[in-house]
Amino acid sequence: MIVLLGVLVVVVGFATQRNALLVVGVAGIVTGLLGGLSPREVLAAFGSGFASSRAVTIFAITLPVIGLLERYGLQEQARRLIARFAKLTTGRFLALYLGMRQVGAAVGLTHVFGHAQTVRPLAVPMAEGAAERNHGRLTEKSREKVRSFSASADNVGLFFGEDVFLAVGSILLITSFVNTTYNTHLEPLHLALWAIPTALCALAVHGWRLLRLDRHLERELVAANIEPVAQGAAK
């Protein structure tokens, strides 16, 4: 049980808003030492973990590329593109993105979209451009709301869509664990089929929330525009 103190380190670190990478690293070291590993074995475990998941460092290549694209007008072009579709509101655009993200994840294309390569440089400027075209200049609060809903569309689409794909790591992990522990014969196809209703419910629920975003933005921006007028009249 003393090994679980590593979890306490994570909880305390996140509660005090420390650097996430530092918190996780310290928690891993604490857990390894309390589990009876020597400092050399802890270091070897870190090295093995990094080598087996080195694909996560791909951001070191993608971020500079995206930065160059943004410097040469990627976001401005995204805003111009969305301006051509008069009927595509912010909510409708994000609902469409949610569906595309979920379908892509369901067929195994989990890295085609994403926060770094799609949401920040493309989805957010297009969603903000649609909102500005329909409601005028955005307030800081409204702009943050559009950005948060853009991120949520990607998160929900990926989370509930990837479980429909047979070869995703979580499906294979669940089937192997259940079959080994309980001596059953659970196939990945069974889990994927049962994930479809959940994915459809997530698409319907969050898609409805995204479509309602237009109404919320309209109310917020109307109220924000009325306040300066009222203050000017009072003076």
Tab-separated table of C-alpha atoms in Angstrom:
chain	number	residue	atom	x	y	z
A	1	MET	CA	0.000	0.000	0.000
A	2	ILE	CA	2.897	2.378	0.625
A	3	VAL	CA	3.612	2.343	-3.111
A	4	LEU	CA	0.341	4.235	-3.630
A	5	LEU	CA	1.975	7.306	-2.101
A	6	GLY	CA	3.038	8.085	-5.663
A	7	VAL	CA	-0.620	8.786	-6.419
A	8	LEU	CA	-0.698	11.202	-3.481
A	9	VAL	CA	2.263	13.032	-5.010
A	10	VAL	CA	0.292	13.455	-8.246
A	11	VAL	CA	-2.789	14.723	-6.401
A	12	VAL	CA	-0.811	17.218	-4.314
A	13	GLY	CA	1.215	18.385	-7.308
A	14	PHE	CA	-1.834	19.043	-9.470
A	15	ALA	CA	-3.737	20.612	-6.560
A	16	THR	CA	-0.903	23.101	-6.028
A	17	GLN	CA	-0.697	23.741	-9.802
A	18	ARG	CA	2.876	22.575	-10.232
A	19	ASN	CA	4.426	21.724	-13.572
A	20	ALA	CA	2.658	18.583	-14.816
A	21	LEU	CA	5.788	16.977	-16.277
A	22	LEU	CA	7.706	17.573	-13.049
A	23	VAL	CA	4.870	16.179	-10.919
A	24	VAL	CA	4.564	12.999	-12.965
A	25	GLY	CA	8.348	12.516	-12.985
A	26	VAL	CA	8.643	12.905	-9.221
A	27	ALA	CA	5.649	10.592	-8.690
A	28	GLY	CA	7.317	7.947	-10.840
A	29	ILE	CA	10.581	8.215	-8.910
A	30	VAL	CA	8.775	8.028	-5.547
A	31	THR	CA	6.745	5.033	-6.664
A	32	GLY	CA	9.807	3.201	-7.943
A	33	LEU	CA	11.868	3.782	-4.809
A	34	LEU	CA	8.995	2.782	-2.516
A	35	GLY	CA	8.489	-0.327	-4.648
A	36	GLY	CA	11.998	-1.507	-3.892
A	37	LEU	CA	13.772	-0.401	-7.070
A	38	SER	CA	17.247	1.044	-6.932
A	39	PRO	CA	17.918	4.508	-8.419
A	40	ARG	CA	19.586	2.813	-11.390
A	41	GLU	CA	16.542	0.602	-11.983
A	42	VAL	CA	14.236	3.631	-11.754
A	43	LEU	CA	16.335	5.437	-14.350
A	44	ALA	CA	16.286	2.326	-16.559
A	45	ALA	CA	12.494	2.171	-16.274
A	46	PHE	CA	12.236	5.804	-17.389
A	47	GLY	CA	14.504	5.079	-20.340
A	48	SER	CA	12.538	2.000	-21.372
A	49	GLY	CA	9.259	3.894	-21.115
A	50	PHE	CA	10.574	6.735	-23.247
A	51	ALA	CA	11.980	4.367	-25.871
A	52	SER	CA	8.738	2.388	-26.135
A	53	SER	CA	6.594	5.543	-26.525
A	54	ARG	CA	8.994	7.794	-28.399
A	55	ALA	CA	6.286	8.545	-30.957
A	56	VAL	CA	4.878	11.111	-28.510
A	57	THR	CA	7.895	13.310	-29.266
A	58	ILE	CA	6.586	13.857	-32.798
A	59	PHE	CA	5.356	17.242	-31.558
A	60	ALA	CA	8.964	18.440	-31.796
A	61	ILE	CA	8.530	18.251	-35.581
A	62	THR	CA	4.890	19.260	-35.979
A	63	LEU	CA	4.971	22.398	-33.818
A	64	PRO	CA	7.682	24.228	-35.826
A	65	VAL	CA	5.871	23.349	-39.063
A	66	ILE	CA	2.564	24.673	-37.743
A	67	GLY	CA	4.332	27.779	-36.450
A	68	LEU	CA	5.715	28.516	-39.928
A	69	LEU	CA	2.299	27.987	-41.506
A	70	GLU	CA	0.685	30.387	-39.036
A	71	ARG	CA	3.404	32.963	-39.638
A	72	TYR	CA	2.622	32.936	-43.343
A	73	GLY	CA	-1.118	33.404	-42.937
A	74	LEU	CA	-2.695	30.010	-42.235
A	75	GLN	CA	-5.235	31.416	-39.755
A	76	GLU	CA	-6.112	34.342	-42.031
A	77	GLN	CA	-6.785	31.942	-44.905
A	78	ALA	CA	-8.948	29.795	-42.630
A	79	ARG	CA	-11.037	32.860	-41.730
A	80	ARG	CA	-11.434	33.782	-45.401
A	81	LEU	CA	-12.498	30.246	-46.242
A	82	ILE	CA	-15.227	30.151	-43.589
A	83	ALA	CA	-16.497	33.549	-44.782
A	84	ARG	CA	-17.507	31.975	-48.103
A	85	PHE	CA	-20.089	29.754	-46.405
A	86	ALA	CA	-22.768	32.160	-45.214
A	87	LYS	CA	-25.013	29.528	-43.626
A	88	LEU	CA	-22.226	27.772	-41.723
A	89	THR	CA	-22.457	29.162	-38.198
A	90	THR	CA	-19.992	28.487	-35.399
A	91	GLY	CA	-22.160	25.765	-33.873
A	92	ARG	CA	-22.807	24.060	-37.202
A	93	PHE	CA	-19.146	24.146	-38.128
A	94	LEU	CA	-18.064	22.627	-34.818
A	95	ALA	CA	-20.814	19.989	-35.025
A	96	LEU	CA	-19.516	19.098	-38.486
A	97	TYR	CA	-15.970	18.915	-37.134
A	98	LEU	CA	-17.173	16.687	-34.277
A	99	GLY	CA	-18.721	14.264	-36.764
A	100	MET	CA	-15.613	14.214	-38.951
A	101	ARG	CA	-13.374	13.672	-35.921
A	102	GLN	CA	-15.490	10.816	-34.637
A	103	VAL	CA	-15.757	9.089	-38.012
A	104	GLY	CA	-12.016	9.465	-38.564
A	105	ALA	CA	-11.241	7.979	-35.155
A	106	ALA	CA	-13.700	5.136	-35.784
A	107	VAL	CA	-11.717	4.030	-38.854
A	108	GLY	CA	-8.354	4.384	-37.113
A	109	LEU	CA	-7.344	7.862	-38.327
A	110	THR	CA	-6.723	9.184	-34.843
A	111	HIS	CA	-3.808	11.418	-35.861
A	112	VAL	CA	-5.396	13.069	-38.899
A	113	PHE	CA	-7.065	15.674	-36.672
A	114	GLY	CA	-5.931	16.902	-33.261
A	115	HIS	CA	-5.379	19.980	-31.096
A	116	ALA	CA	-1.921	20.912	-32.343
A	117	GLN	CA	-2.328	20.188	-36.033
A	118	THR	CA	-6.003	21.086	-36.603
A	119	VAL	CA	-7.857	22.736	-33.704
A	120	ARG	CA	-5.498	25.634	-32.981
A	121	PRO	CA	-4.379	26.550	-36.517
A	122	LEU	CA	-7.615	25.774	-38.410
A	123	ALA	CA	-10.732	24.948	-36.385
A	124	VAL	CA	-10.469	27.838	-33.905
A	125	PRO	CA	-9.884	30.586	-36.522
A	126	MET	CA	-12.725	29.242	-38.653
A	127	ALA	CA	-15.092	29.022	-35.677
A	128	GLU	CA	-14.162	32.535	-34.557
A	129	GLY	CA	-14.531	33.828	-38.115
A	130	ALA	CA	-18.032	32.389	-38.372
A	131	ALA	CA	-18.973	33.948	-35.035
A	132	GLU	CA	-17.615	37.366	-36.030
A	133	ARG	CA	-19.447	37.246	-39.347
A	134	ASN	CA	-22.774	36.519	-37.662
A	135	HIS	CA	-22.467	38.433	-34.387
A	136	GLY	CA	-19.809	41.083	-34.893
A	137	ARG	CA	-16.689	41.576	-32.815
A	138	LEU	CA	-16.237	38.969	-30.091
A	139	THR	CA	-15.613	39.741	-26.453
A	140	GLU	CA	-12.772	37.980	-24.666
A	141	LYS	CA	-15.262	35.774	-22.817
A	142	SER	CA	-17.019	34.777	-26.034
A	143	ARG	CA	-13.715	34.111	-27.767
A	144	GLU	CA	-12.587	31.795	-24.960
A	145	LYS	CA	-15.921	29.993	-25.105
A	146	VAL	CA	-15.526	29.373	-28.839
A	147	ARG	CA	-12.020	28.045	-28.270
A	148	SER	CA	-13.104	25.747	-25.442
A	149	PHE	CA	-15.951	24.311	-27.513
A	150	SER	CA	-13.551	23.783	-30.417
A	151	ALA	CA	-11.259	21.780	-28.144
A	152	SER	CA	-14.197	19.818	-26.727
A	153	ALA	CA	-15.365	18.848	-30.215
A	154	ASP	CA	-11.985	17.243	-30.860
A	155	ASN	CA	-11.825	15.558	-27.435
A	156	VAL	CA	-15.316	14.060	-27.548
A	157	GLY	CA	-14.977	12.937	-31.148
A	158	LEU	CA	-11.686	11.168	-30.506
A	159	PHE	CA	-12.614	9.665	-27.128
A	160	PHE	CA	-15.870	8.069	-28.225
A	161	GLY	CA	-14.868	7.355	-31.802
A	162	GLU	CA	-11.619	5.464	-31.333
A	163	ASP	CA	-13.255	2.642	-29.348
A	164	VAL	CA	-15.209	1.676	-32.470
A	165	PHE	CA	-11.911	0.858	-34.204
A	166	LEU	CA	-10.894	-2.773	-33.680
A	167	ALA	CA	-7.143	-2.269	-33.476
A	168	VAL	CA	-7.038	0.612	-31.002
A	169	GLY	CA	-4.825	-0.015	-27.984
A	170	SER	CA	-7.598	0.273	-25.382
A	171	ILE	CA	-9.725	-2.389	-27.103
A	172	LEU	CA	-6.812	-4.804	-27.349
A	173	LEU	CA	-5.815	-4.149	-23.732
A	174	ILE	CA	-9.340	-4.805	-22.429
A	175	THR	CA	-9.780	-8.020	-24.414
A	176	SER	CA	-6.398	-9.418	-23.426
A	177	PHE	CA	-6.912	-8.555	-19.738
A	178	VAL	CA	-10.437	-9.994	-19.570
A	179	ASN	CA	-9.520	-13.168	-21.461
A	180	THR	CA	-6.446	-13.765	-19.313
A	181	THR	CA	-8.050	-12.936	-15.973
A	182	TYR	CA	-11.490	-14.504	-16.397
A	183	ASN	CA	-10.665	-17.237	-18.939
A	184	THR	CA	-13.200	-15.940	-21.452
A	185	HIS	CA	-13.057	-15.558	-25.216
A	186	LEU	CA	-13.879	-11.916	-25.778
A	187	GLU	CA	-13.222	-10.650	-29.294
A	188	PRO	CA	-12.299	-7.030	-30.156
A	189	LEU	CA	-15.268	-6.975	-32.532
A	190	HIS	CA	-17.650	-7.452	-29.592
A	191	LEU	CA	-16.328	-4.381	-27.779
A	192	ALA	CA	-16.284	-2.321	-30.970
A	193	LEU	CA	-19.932	-3.128	-31.685
A	194	TRP	CA	-20.964	-2.220	-28.143
A	195	ALA	CA	-19.068	1.064	-28.481
A	196	ILE	CA	-21.195	2.183	-31.433
A	197	PRO	CA	-24.343	3.126	-29.390
A	198	THR	CA	-22.178	5.078	-26.945
A	199	ALA	CA	-20.464	6.899	-29.803
A	200	LEU	CA	-23.813	7.790	-31.377
A	201	CYS	CA	-25.140	9.100	-28.054
A	202	ALA	CA	-22.019	11.202	-27.568
A	203	LEU	CA	-22.389	12.589	-31.087
A	204	ALA	CA	-26.037	13.478	-30.480
A	205	VAL	CA	-25.537	15.017	-27.021
A	206	HIS	CA	-22.420	17.049	-27.745
A	207	GLY	CA	-23.625	17.936	-31.241
A	208	TRP	CA	-26.750	19.422	-29.661
A	209	ARG	CA	-24.598	21.416	-27.220
A	210	LEU	CA	-22.499	22.736	-30.106
A	211	LEU	CA	-25.580	23.800	-32.050
A	212	ARG	CA	-26.825	25.681	-28.994
A	213	LEU	CA	-23.556	27.601	-28.893
A	214	ASP	CA	-24.857	30.046	-31.515
A	215	ARG	CA	-27.727	31.075	-29.267
A	216	HIS	CA	-25.434	31.542	-26.268
A	217	LEU	CA	-23.034	33.672	-28.283
A	218	GLU	CA	-25.853	35.829	-29.575
A	219	ARG	CA	-27.170	36.499	-26.059
A	220	GLU	CA	-23.726	37.271	-24.661
A	221	LEU	CA	-22.741	39.610	-27.473
A	222	VAL	CA	-26.069	41.432	-27.497
A	223	ALA	CA	-25.724	42.038	-23.763
A	224	ALA	CA	-22.094	43.138	-24.200
A	225	ASN	CA	-23.079	45.654	-26.899
A	226	ILE	CA	-25.980	47.052	-24.862
A	227	GLU	CA	-23.845	47.833	-21.798
A	228	PRO	CA	-21.529	50.369	-23.511
A	229	VAL	CA	-24.545	52.078	-25.077
A	230	ALA	CA	-26.282	52.315	-21.715
A	231	GLN	CA	-23.146	53.697	-20.080
A	232	GLY	CA	-22.797	56.327	-22.814
A	233	ALA	CA	-26.428	57.381	-22.404
A	234	ALA	CA	-25.978	57.708	-18.651
A	235	LYS	CA	-23.060	60.081	-19.150
